[in-house]
GROMACS .gro file of N, CA and C in nm:
model
  420
    1MET      N    1   0.099   2.243   0.804
    1MET     CA    2   0.082   2.077   0.807
    1MET      C    3   0.037   2.016   0.654
    2GLU      N    4  -0.106   2.108   0.644
    2GLU     CA    5  -0.158   2.052   0.512
    2GLU      C    6  -0.093   2.112   0.397
    3GLU      N    7  -0.027   2.191   0.406
    3GLU     CA    8   0.061   2.267   0.287
    3GLU      C    9   0.158   2.147   0.254
    4GLN      N   10   0.206   2.117   0.350
    4GLN     CA   11   0.333   1.971   0.389
    4GLN      C   12   0.304   1.860   0.293
    5GLU      N   13   0.162   1.810   0.359
    5GLU     CA   14   0.108   1.731   0.296
    5GLU      C   15   0.079   1.740   0.154
    6ALA      N   16  -0.001   1.866   0.135
    6ALA     CA   17  -0.015   1.831  -0.092
    6ALA      C   18   0.116   1.874  -0.120
    7LYS      N   19   0.209   1.929  -0.085
    7LYS     CA   20   0.314   1.949  -0.144
    7LYS      C   21   0.375   1.800  -0.179
    8LEU      N   22   0.413   1.692  -0.047
    8LEU     CA   23   0.450   1.601  -0.077
    8LEU      C   24   0.339   1.482  -0.143
    9SER      N   25   0.245   1.494  -0.217
    9SER     CA   26   0.132   1.439  -0.280
    9SER      C   27   0.181   1.457  -0.435
   10LYS      N   28   0.216   1.614  -0.458
   10LYS     CA   29   0.261   1.626  -0.554
   10LYS      C   30   0.363   1.622  -0.604
   11ASP      N   31   0.468   1.590  -0.516
   11ASP     CA   32   0.576   1.551  -0.550
   11ASP      C   33   0.598   1.402  -0.579
   12ASN      N   34   0.528   1.311  -0.498
   12ASN     CA   35   0.559   1.180  -0.541
   12ASN      C   36   0.476   1.170  -0.674
   13HIS      N   37   0.393   1.235  -0.722
   13HIS     CA   38   0.300   1.217  -0.860
   13HIS      C   39   0.397   1.270  -0.933
   14LYS      N   40   0.448   1.355  -0.925
   14LYS     CA   41   0.578   1.422  -1.047
   14LYS      C   42   0.659   1.315  -1.074
   15LYS      N   43   0.733   1.258  -0.929
   15LYS     CA   44   0.828   1.115  -0.947
   15LYS      C   45   0.785   1.043  -1.014
   16ALA      N   46   0.632   0.967  -0.937
   16ALA     CA   47   0.575   0.870  -1.049
   16ALA      C   48   0.587   0.840  -1.173
   17MET      N   49   0.525   0.972  -1.222
   17MET     CA   50   0.509   1.000  -1.388
   17MET      C   51   0.643   1.017  -1.452
   18HIS      N   52   0.789   1.076  -1.407
   18HIS     CA   53   0.851   1.081  -1.467
   18HIS      C   54   0.976   0.932  -1.471
   19MET      N   55   0.945   0.855  -1.377
   19MET     CA   56   0.976   0.733  -1.309
   19MET      C   57   1.035   0.650  -1.430
   20HIS      N   58   0.959   0.660  -1.501
   20HIS     CA   59   0.958   0.581  -1.634
   20HIS      C   60   0.912   0.592  -1.763
   21THR      N   61   1.021   0.606  -1.880
   21THR     CA   62   0.961   0.635  -2.035
   21THR      C   63   0.910   0.508  -2.102
   22PRO      N   64   0.795   0.583  -2.180
   22PRO     CA   65   0.741   0.474  -2.288
   22PRO      C   66   0.851   0.403  -2.339
   23ASP      N   67   0.783   0.226  -2.382
   23ASP     CA   68   0.857   0.082  -2.449
   23ASP      C   69   0.824   0.150  -2.560
   24PRO      N   70   0.958   0.170  -2.652
   24PRO     CA   71   0.948   0.197  -2.781
   24PRO      C   72   0.883   0.067  -2.833
   25ASN      N   73   0.853  -0.070  -2.789
   25ASN     CA   74   0.826  -0.185  -2.866
   25ASN      C   75   0.693  -0.208  -2.784
   26PRO      N   76   0.574  -0.172  -2.769
   26PRO     CA   77   0.449  -0.208  -2.677
   26PRO      C   78   0.443  -0.356  -2.696
   27SER      N   79   0.440  -0.397  -2.850
   27SER     CA   80   0.398  -0.569  -2.838
   27SER      C   81   0.547  -0.641  -2.759
   28GLN      N   82   0.624  -0.592  -2.750
   28GLN     CA   83   0.757  -0.665  -2.680
   28GLN      C   84   0.732  -0.650  -2.501
   29THR      N   85   0.646  -0.539  -2.452
   29THR     CA   86   0.644  -0.484  -2.365
   29THR      C   87   0.516  -0.584  -2.329
   30ILE      N   88   0.432  -0.628  -2.369
   30ILE     CA   89   0.277  -0.661  -2.369
   30ILE      C   90   0.336  -0.799  -2.346
   31MET      N   91   0.429  -0.902  -2.411
   31MET     CA   92   0.504  -1.012  -2.380
   31MET      C   93   0.588  -1.068  -2.256
   32ARG      N   94   0.627  -0.931  -2.267
   32ARG     CA   95   0.699  -0.971  -2.135
   32ARG      C   96   0.626  -0.953  -2.027
   33LEU      N   97   0.529  -0.875  -2.002
   33LEU     CA   98   0.427  -0.864  -1.902
   33LEU      C   99   0.336  -1.038  -1.891
   34ALA      N  100   0.294  -1.115  -2.014
   34ALA     CA  101   0.260  -1.204  -2.017
   34ALA      C  102   0.351  -1.316  -1.977
   35SER      N  103   0.461  -1.320  -2.011
   35SER     CA  104   0.564  -1.432  -1.965
   35SER      C  105   0.612  -1.386  -1.844
   36LEU      N  106   0.600  -1.288  -1.725
   36LEU     CA  107   0.594  -1.271  -1.573
   36LEU      C  108   0.445  -1.315  -1.541
   37ALA      N  109   0.345  -1.281  -1.597
   37ALA     CA  110   0.209  -1.362  -1.496
   37ALA      C  111   0.236  -1.534  -1.565
   38ILE      N  112   0.264  -1.558  -1.701
   38ILE     CA  113   0.287  -1.714  -1.665
   38ILE      C  114   0.393  -1.794  -1.563
   39SER      N  115   0.534  -1.703  -1.545
   39SER     CA  116   0.615  -1.775  -1.488
   39SER      C  117   0.565  -1.761  -1.283
   40SER      N  118   0.491  -1.640  -1.342
   40SER     CA  119   0.428  -1.650  -1.136
   40SER      C  120   0.314  -1.664  -1.108
   41ASN      N  121   0.242  -1.758  -1.180
   41ASN     CA  122   0.099  -1.824  -1.129
   41ASN      C  123   0.009  -1.698  -1.153
   42VAL      N  124   0.050  -1.598  -1.199
   42VAL     CA  125  -0.067  -1.505  -1.187
   42VAL      C  126  -0.172  -1.510  -1.273
   43ARG      N  127  -0.330  -1.474  -1.284
   43ARG     CA  128  -0.407  -1.441  -1.386
   43ARG      C  129  -0.455  -1.299  -1.374
   44LEU      N  130  -0.395  -1.171  -1.442
   44LEU     CA  131  -0.459  -1.064  -1.458
   44LEU      C  132  -0.567  -1.028  -1.505
   45LYS      N  133  -0.690  -1.003  -1.452
   45LYS     CA  134  -0.838  -1.062  -1.484
   45LYS      C  135  -0.863  -0.861  -1.537
   46SER      N  136  -0.793  -0.767  -1.452
   46SER     CA  137  -0.839  -0.628  -1.537
   46SER      C  138  -0.757  -0.534  -1.475
   47SER      N  139  -0.717  -0.463  -1.571
   47SER     CA  140  -0.605  -0.342  -1.536
   47SER      C  141  -0.629  -0.203  -1.633
   48ASP      N  142  -0.605  -0.100  -1.579
   48ASP     CA  143  -0.606   0.010  -1.663
   48ASP      C  144  -0.451   0.091  -1.647
   49MET      N  145  -0.360   0.036  -1.548
   49MET     CA  146  -0.269   0.083  -1.500
   49MET      C  147  -0.172   0.057  -1.659
   50PRO      N  148  -0.037   0.138  -1.667
   50PRO     CA  149   0.071   0.116  -1.710
   50PRO      C  150   0.108  -0.011  -1.706
   51VAL      N  151   0.150  -0.085  -1.810
   51VAL     CA  152   0.257  -0.212  -1.768
   51VAL      C  153   0.338  -0.192  -1.705
   52TYR      N  154   0.471  -0.121  -1.701
   52TYR     CA  155   0.563  -0.136  -1.620
   52TYR      C  156   0.497  -0.115  -1.477
   53MET      N  157   0.386  -0.056  -1.410
   53MET     CA  158   0.339  -0.028  -1.298
   53MET      C  159   0.261  -0.206  -1.261
   54GLN      N  160   0.183  -0.253  -1.367
   54GLN     CA  161   0.149  -0.400  -1.381
   54GLN      C  162   0.256  -0.485  -1.306
   55GLU      N  163   0.365  -0.493  -1.420
   55GLU     CA  164   0.485  -0.577  -1.370
   55GLU      C  165   0.547  -0.533  -1.251
   56HIS      N  166   0.561  -0.379  -1.161
   56HIS     CA  167   0.566  -0.401  -1.043
   56HIS      C  168   0.471  -0.462  -0.952
   57ALA      N  169   0.363  -0.460  -0.957
   57ALA     CA  170   0.241  -0.515  -0.883
   57ALA      C  171   0.257  -0.641  -0.885
   58LEU      N  172   0.229  -0.718  -0.999
   58LEU     CA  173   0.293  -0.849  -1.011
   58LEU      C  174   0.427  -0.893  -0.905
   59ARG      N  175   0.528  -0.844  -0.947
   59ARG     CA  176   0.640  -0.870  -0.889
   59ARG      C  177   0.675  -0.889  -0.731
   60HIS      N  178   0.606  -0.738  -0.716
   60HIS     CA  179   0.620  -0.752  -0.539
   60HIS      C  180   0.504  -0.828  -0.445
   61THR      N  181   0.413  -0.826  -0.547
   61THR     CA  182   0.338  -0.927  -0.470
   61THR      C  183   0.380  -1.068  -0.461
   62ARG      N  184   0.458  -1.121  -0.574
   62ARG     CA  185   0.508  -1.254  -0.562
   62ARG      C  186   0.623  -1.285  -0.435
   63SER      N  187   0.698  -1.145  -0.450
   63SER     CA  188   0.820  -1.124  -0.352
   63SER      C  189   0.734  -1.178  -0.216
   64LEU      N  190   0.666  -1.140  -0.211
   64LEU     CA  191   0.590  -1.147  -0.045
   64LEU      C  192   0.524  -1.327  -0.015
   65PHE      N  193   0.550  -1.350  -0.113
   65PHE     CA  194   0.500  -1.508  -0.074
   65PHE      C  195   0.633  -1.579  -0.032
   66PRO      N  196   0.670  -1.612   0.059
   66PRO     CA  197   0.832  -1.693   0.083
   66PRO      C  198   0.803  -1.819   0.021
   67LEU      N  199   0.953  -1.869  -0.008
   67LEU     CA  200   0.997  -1.972  -0.059
   67LEU      C  201   1.095  -2.021   0.029
   68PRO      N  202   1.116  -2.158   0.055
   68PRO     CA  203   0.979  -2.269  -0.003
   68PRO      C  204   0.833  -2.251   0.026
   69PRO      N  205   0.766  -2.328   0.004
   69PRO     CA  206   0.619  -2.386   0.067
   69PRO      C  207   0.642  -2.392   0.181
   70PRO      N  208   0.713  -2.462   0.253
   70PRO     CA  209   0.687  -2.491   0.410
   70PRO      C  210   0.692  -2.374   0.478
   71SER      N  211   0.751  -2.284   0.421
   71SER     CA  212   0.776  -2.167   0.545
   71SER      C  213   0.648  -2.061   0.574
   72PRO      N  214   0.617  -2.010   0.685
   72PRO     CA  215   0.485  -2.003   0.719
   72PRO      C  216   0.430  -1.917   0.608
   73LYS      N  217   0.303  -1.882   0.564
   73LYS     CA  218   0.264  -1.792   0.465
   73LYS      C  219   0.217  -1.682   0.546
   74PRO      N  220   0.257  -1.555   0.426
   74PRO     CA  221   0.197  -1.434   0.546
   74PRO      C  222   0.053  -1.389   0.548
   75THR      N  223  -0.032  -1.285   0.615
   75THR     CA  224  -0.154  -1.324   0.635
   75THR      C  225  -0.181  -1.245   0.494
   76ASN      N  226  -0.315  -1.229   0.481
   76ASN     CA  227  -0.362  -1.132   0.361
   76ASN      C  228  -0.341  -0.991   0.413
   77THR      N  229  -0.347  -0.951   0.537
   77THR     CA  230  -0.377  -0.851   0.582
   77THR      C  231  -0.206  -0.793   0.561
   78HIS      N  232  -0.093  -0.874   0.608
   78HIS     CA  233   0.041  -0.841   0.558
   78HIS      C  234   0.088  -0.820   0.433
   79ILE      N  235   0.028  -0.857   0.357
   79ILE     CA  236   0.027  -0.881   0.186
   79ILE      C  237  -0.017  -0.747   0.163
   80ALA      N  238  -0.128  -0.726   0.191
   80ALA     CA  239  -0.223  -0.621   0.157
   80ALA      C  240  -0.142  -0.482   0.153
   81ARG      N  241  -0.146  -0.490   0.338
   81ARG     CA  242  -0.014  -0.355   0.360
   81ARG      C  243   0.088  -0.347   0.332
   82ALA      N  244   0.201  -0.402   0.311
   82ALA     CA  245   0.316  -0.452   0.221
   82ALA      C  246   0.311  -0.367   0.107
   83LEU      N  247   0.192  -0.442   0.006
   83LEU     CA  248   0.142  -0.368  -0.150
   83LEU      C  249   0.128  -0.232  -0.154
   84LYS      N  250   0.010  -0.183  -0.061
   84LYS     CA  251  -0.049  -0.083  -0.061
   84LYS      C  252   0.109   0.053  -0.036
   85LYS      N  253   0.150  -0.005   0.085
   85LYS     CA  254   0.291   0.076   0.133
   85LYS      C  255   0.381   0.072  -0.017
   86GLU      N  256   0.413  -0.018  -0.037
   86GLU     CA  257   0.513   0.004  -0.178
   86GLU      C  258   0.458   0.087  -0.266
   87PHE      N  259   0.314   0.092  -0.311
   87PHE     CA  260   0.315   0.166  -0.421
   87PHE      C  261   0.254   0.351  -0.335
   88ASP      N  262   0.249   0.343  -0.211
   88ASP     CA  263   0.188   0.485  -0.190
   88ASP      C  264   0.347   0.509  -0.213
   89SER      N  265   0.481   0.448  -0.197
   89SER     CA  266   0.611   0.555  -0.176
   89SER      C  267   0.654   0.568  -0.310
   90LYS      N  268   0.568   0.471  -0.441
   90LYS     CA  269   0.655   0.460  -0.557
   90LYS      C  270   0.570   0.561  -0.629
   91TYR      N  271   0.417   0.590  -0.589
   91TYR     CA  272   0.349   0.607  -0.714
   91TYR      C  273   0.246   0.704  -0.640
   92GLY      N  274   0.312   0.757  -0.536
   92GLY     CA  275   0.193   0.871  -0.429
   92GLY      C  276   0.111   0.794  -0.381
   93LEU      N  277   0.022   0.862  -0.281
   93LEU     CA  278  -0.034   0.805  -0.174
   93LEU      C  279  -0.139   0.785  -0.216
   94ALA      N  280  -0.232   0.752  -0.155
   94ALA     CA  281  -0.409   0.688  -0.121
   94ALA      C  282  -0.411   0.586  -0.228
   95TRP      N  283  -0.309   0.472  -0.247
   95TRP     CA  284  -0.352   0.315  -0.272
   95TRP      C  285  -0.455   0.250  -0.171
   96HIS      N  286  -0.550   0.149  -0.203
   96HIS     CA  287  -0.575   0.060  -0.122
   96HIS      C  288  -0.567  -0.053  -0.202
   97CYS      N  289  -0.561  -0.162  -0.106
   97CYS     CA  290  -0.545  -0.271  -0.154
   97CYS      C  291  -0.628  -0.397  -0.080
   98VAL      N  292  -0.676  -0.498  -0.132
   98VAL     CA  293  -0.770  -0.568  -0.100
   98VAL      C  294  -0.741  -0.708  -0.159
   99ILE      N  295  -0.752  -0.790  -0.084
   99ILE     CA  296  -0.686  -0.929  -0.080
   99ILE      C  297  -0.747  -1.041  -0.042
  100GLY      N  298  -0.793  -1.101  -0.108
  100GLY     CA  299  -0.876  -1.240  -0.007
  100GLY      C  300  -0.913  -1.356  -0.092
  101LYS      N  301  -0.973  -1.478  -0.102
  101LYS     CA  302  -1.030  -1.568  -0.178
  101LYS      C  303  -1.136  -1.580  -0.217
  102SER      N  304  -1.239  -1.453  -0.153
  102SER     CA  305  -1.354  -1.448  -0.240
  102SER      C  306  -1.441  -1.282  -0.174
  103PHE      N  307  -1.456  -1.231  -0.268
  103PHE     CA  308  -1.480  -1.077  -0.218
  103PHE      C  309  -1.568  -1.004  -0.340
  104GLY      N  310  -1.653  -0.925  -0.360
  104GLY     CA  311  -1.697  -0.838  -0.408
  104GLY      C  312  -1.666  -0.698  -0.407
  105SER      N  313  -1.663  -0.630  -0.507
  105SER     CA  314  -1.620  -0.480  -0.449
  105SER      C  315  -1.678  -0.404  -0.599
  106PHE      N  316  -1.697  -0.267  -0.569
  106PHE     CA  317  -1.716  -0.183  -0.661
  106PHE      C  318  -1.665  -0.056  -0.616
  107VAL      N  319  -1.532  -0.023  -0.702
  107VAL     CA  320  -1.474   0.134  -0.646
  107VAL      C  321  -1.437   0.206  -0.774
  108SER      N  322  -1.447   0.326  -0.715
  108SER     CA  323  -1.385   0.469  -0.791
  108SER      C  324  -1.260   0.498  -0.784
  109HIS      N  325  -1.181   0.476  -0.900
  109HIS     CA  326  -1.032   0.502  -0.905
  109HIS      C  327  -0.982   0.596  -1.008
  110THR      N  328  -0.862   0.639  -0.953
  110THR     CA  329  -0.783   0.735  -1.055
  110THR      C  330  -0.745   0.689  -1.152
  111GLY      N  331  -0.771   0.745  -1.309
  111GLY     CA  332  -0.707   0.666  -1.423
  111GLY      C  333  -0.574   0.635  -1.419
  112GLY      N  334  -0.547   0.503  -1.460
  112GLY     CA  335  -0.436   0.452  -1.442
  112GLY      C  336  -0.396   0.395  -1.333
  113GLY      N  337  -0.468   0.357  -1.252
  113GLY     CA  338  -0.441   0.311  -1.100
  113GLY      C  339  -0.538   0.205  -1.061
  114PHE      N  340  -0.525   0.081  -1.174
  114PHE     CA  341  -0.640   0.014  -1.132
  114PHE      C  342  -0.577  -0.145  -1.161
  115ILE      N  343  -0.536  -0.246  -1.091
  115ILE     CA  344  -0.537  -0.385  -1.118
  115ILE      C  345  -0.621  -0.498  -1.051
  116TYR      N  346  -0.702  -0.596  -1.085
  116TYR     CA  347  -0.701  -0.670  -1.036
  116TYR      C  348  -0.643  -0.819  -1.106
  117PHE      N  349  -0.600  -0.902  -1.031
  117PHE     CA  350  -0.544  -1.031  -1.027
  117PHE      C  351  -0.572  -1.154  -0.942
  118SER      N  352  -0.529  -1.255  -0.976
  118SER     CA  353  -0.496  -1.334  -0.891
  118SER      C  354  -0.387  -1.402  -0.900
  119ILE      N  355  -0.356  -1.422  -0.782
  119ILE     CA  356  -0.182  -1.505  -0.764
  119ILE      C  357  -0.212  -1.639  -0.675
  120ASP      N  358  -0.187  -1.756  -0.728
  120ASP     CA  359  -0.211  -1.854  -0.671
  120ASP      C  360  -0.380  -1.880  -0.643
  121SER      N  361  -0.422  -1.869  -0.516
  121SER     CA  362  -0.536  -1.895  -0.492
  121SER      C  363  -0.588  -1.777  -0.433
  122LEU      N  364  -0.538  -1.670  -0.459
  122LEU     CA  365  -0.571  -1.517  -0.364
  122LEU      C  366  -0.614  -1.410  -0.489
  123SER      N  367  -0.712  -1.349  -0.469
  123SER     CA  368  -0.728  -1.247  -0.540
  123SER      C  369  -0.657  -1.115  -0.487
  124VAL      N  370  -0.609  -1.039  -0.553
  124VAL     CA  371  -0.568  -0.885  -0.519
  124VAL      C  372  -0.627  -0.739  -0.595
  125LEU      N  373  -0.710  -0.717  -0.520
  125LEU     CA  374  -0.737  -0.569  -0.588
  125LEU      C  375  -0.674  -0.431  -0.563
  126LEU      N  376  -0.578  -0.381  -0.614
  126LEU     CA  377  -0.546  -0.259  -0.601
  126LEU      C  378  -0.580  -0.131  -0.662
  127PHE      N  379  -0.562  -0.091  -0.618
  127PHE     CA  380  -0.643   0.085  -0.647
  127PHE      C  381  -0.607   0.219  -0.588
  128LYS      N  382  -0.575   0.303  -0.714
  128LYS     CA  383  -0.577   0.454  -0.637
  128LYS      C  384  -0.699   0.560  -0.618
  129THR      N  385  -0.696   0.615  -0.492
  129THR     CA  386  -0.783   0.716  -0.509
  129THR      C  387  -0.758   0.869  -0.527
  130GLU      N  388  -0.821   0.965  -0.539
  130GLU     CA  389  -0.763   1.107  -0.524
  130GLU      C  390  -0.779   1.147  -0.386
  131VAL      N  391  -0.688   1.217  -0.310
  131VAL     CA  392  -0.687   1.294  -0.166
  131VAL      C  393  -0.738   1.440  -0.210
  132HIS      N  394  -0.816   1.496  -0.187
  132HIS     CA  395  -0.859   1.606  -0.168
  132HIS      C  396  -0.840   1.678  -0.017
  133LEU      N  397  -0.757   1.756   0.005
  133LEU     CA  398  -0.747   1.799   0.143
  133LEU      C  399  -0.856   1.913   0.181
  134VAL      N  400  -0.896   1.863   0.309
  134VAL     CA  401  -1.036   1.950   0.326
  134VAL      C  402  -0.983   2.084   0.420
  135THR      N  403  -0.998   2.210   0.334
  135THR     CA  404  -0.924   2.338   0.403
  135THR      C  405  -1.005   2.420   0.546
  136GLN      N  406  -1.132   2.409   0.509
  136GLN     CA  407  -1.258   2.452   0.569
  136GLN      C  408  -1.354   2.365   0.561
  137PRO      N  409  -1.404   2.335   0.707
  137PRO     CA  410  -1.552   2.264   0.724
  137PRO      C  411  -1.659   2.299   0.619
  138PRO      N  412  -1.747   2.180   0.622
  138PRO     CA  413  -1.857   2.176   0.544
  138PRO      C  414  -1.943   2.250   0.544
  139PRO      N  415  -2.044   2.336   0.467
  139PRO     CA  416  -2.158   2.462   0.503
  139PRO      C  417  -2.265   2.340   0.597
  140PRO      N  418  -2.306   2.413   0.704
  140PRO     CA  419  -2.412   2.327   0.815
  140PRO      C  420  -2.520   2.298   0.727
   0.00000   0.00000   0.00000
């Protein structure tokens, strides 16, 4: 069972790494991200993830808000769960998501796996951690 989980995690990581080729024009990519943020009413506060993953996070989060506004708004828990599941399935396991109007945080994350942004009045923190399988109990 543990071997299957380790293989699944490695396969997802490999799939994520080969999913996107680098953009030949970085300034155009940055402009596309800025345009997306403006059109989606998003303020990108901090990130160390590749631009294509940032775009994915912004687009997917925006898609979780129903249109038109009179529709019932999903709960913060629903949005966080949906965003976490999306990133777990696309970029490997161990993603975490915190959503709210006011919160503090201090997290450790893997390189290339962190984004913090606000969308409308909500703040979104999405980050990835490393998973280490425990193969034997810790010493007493």
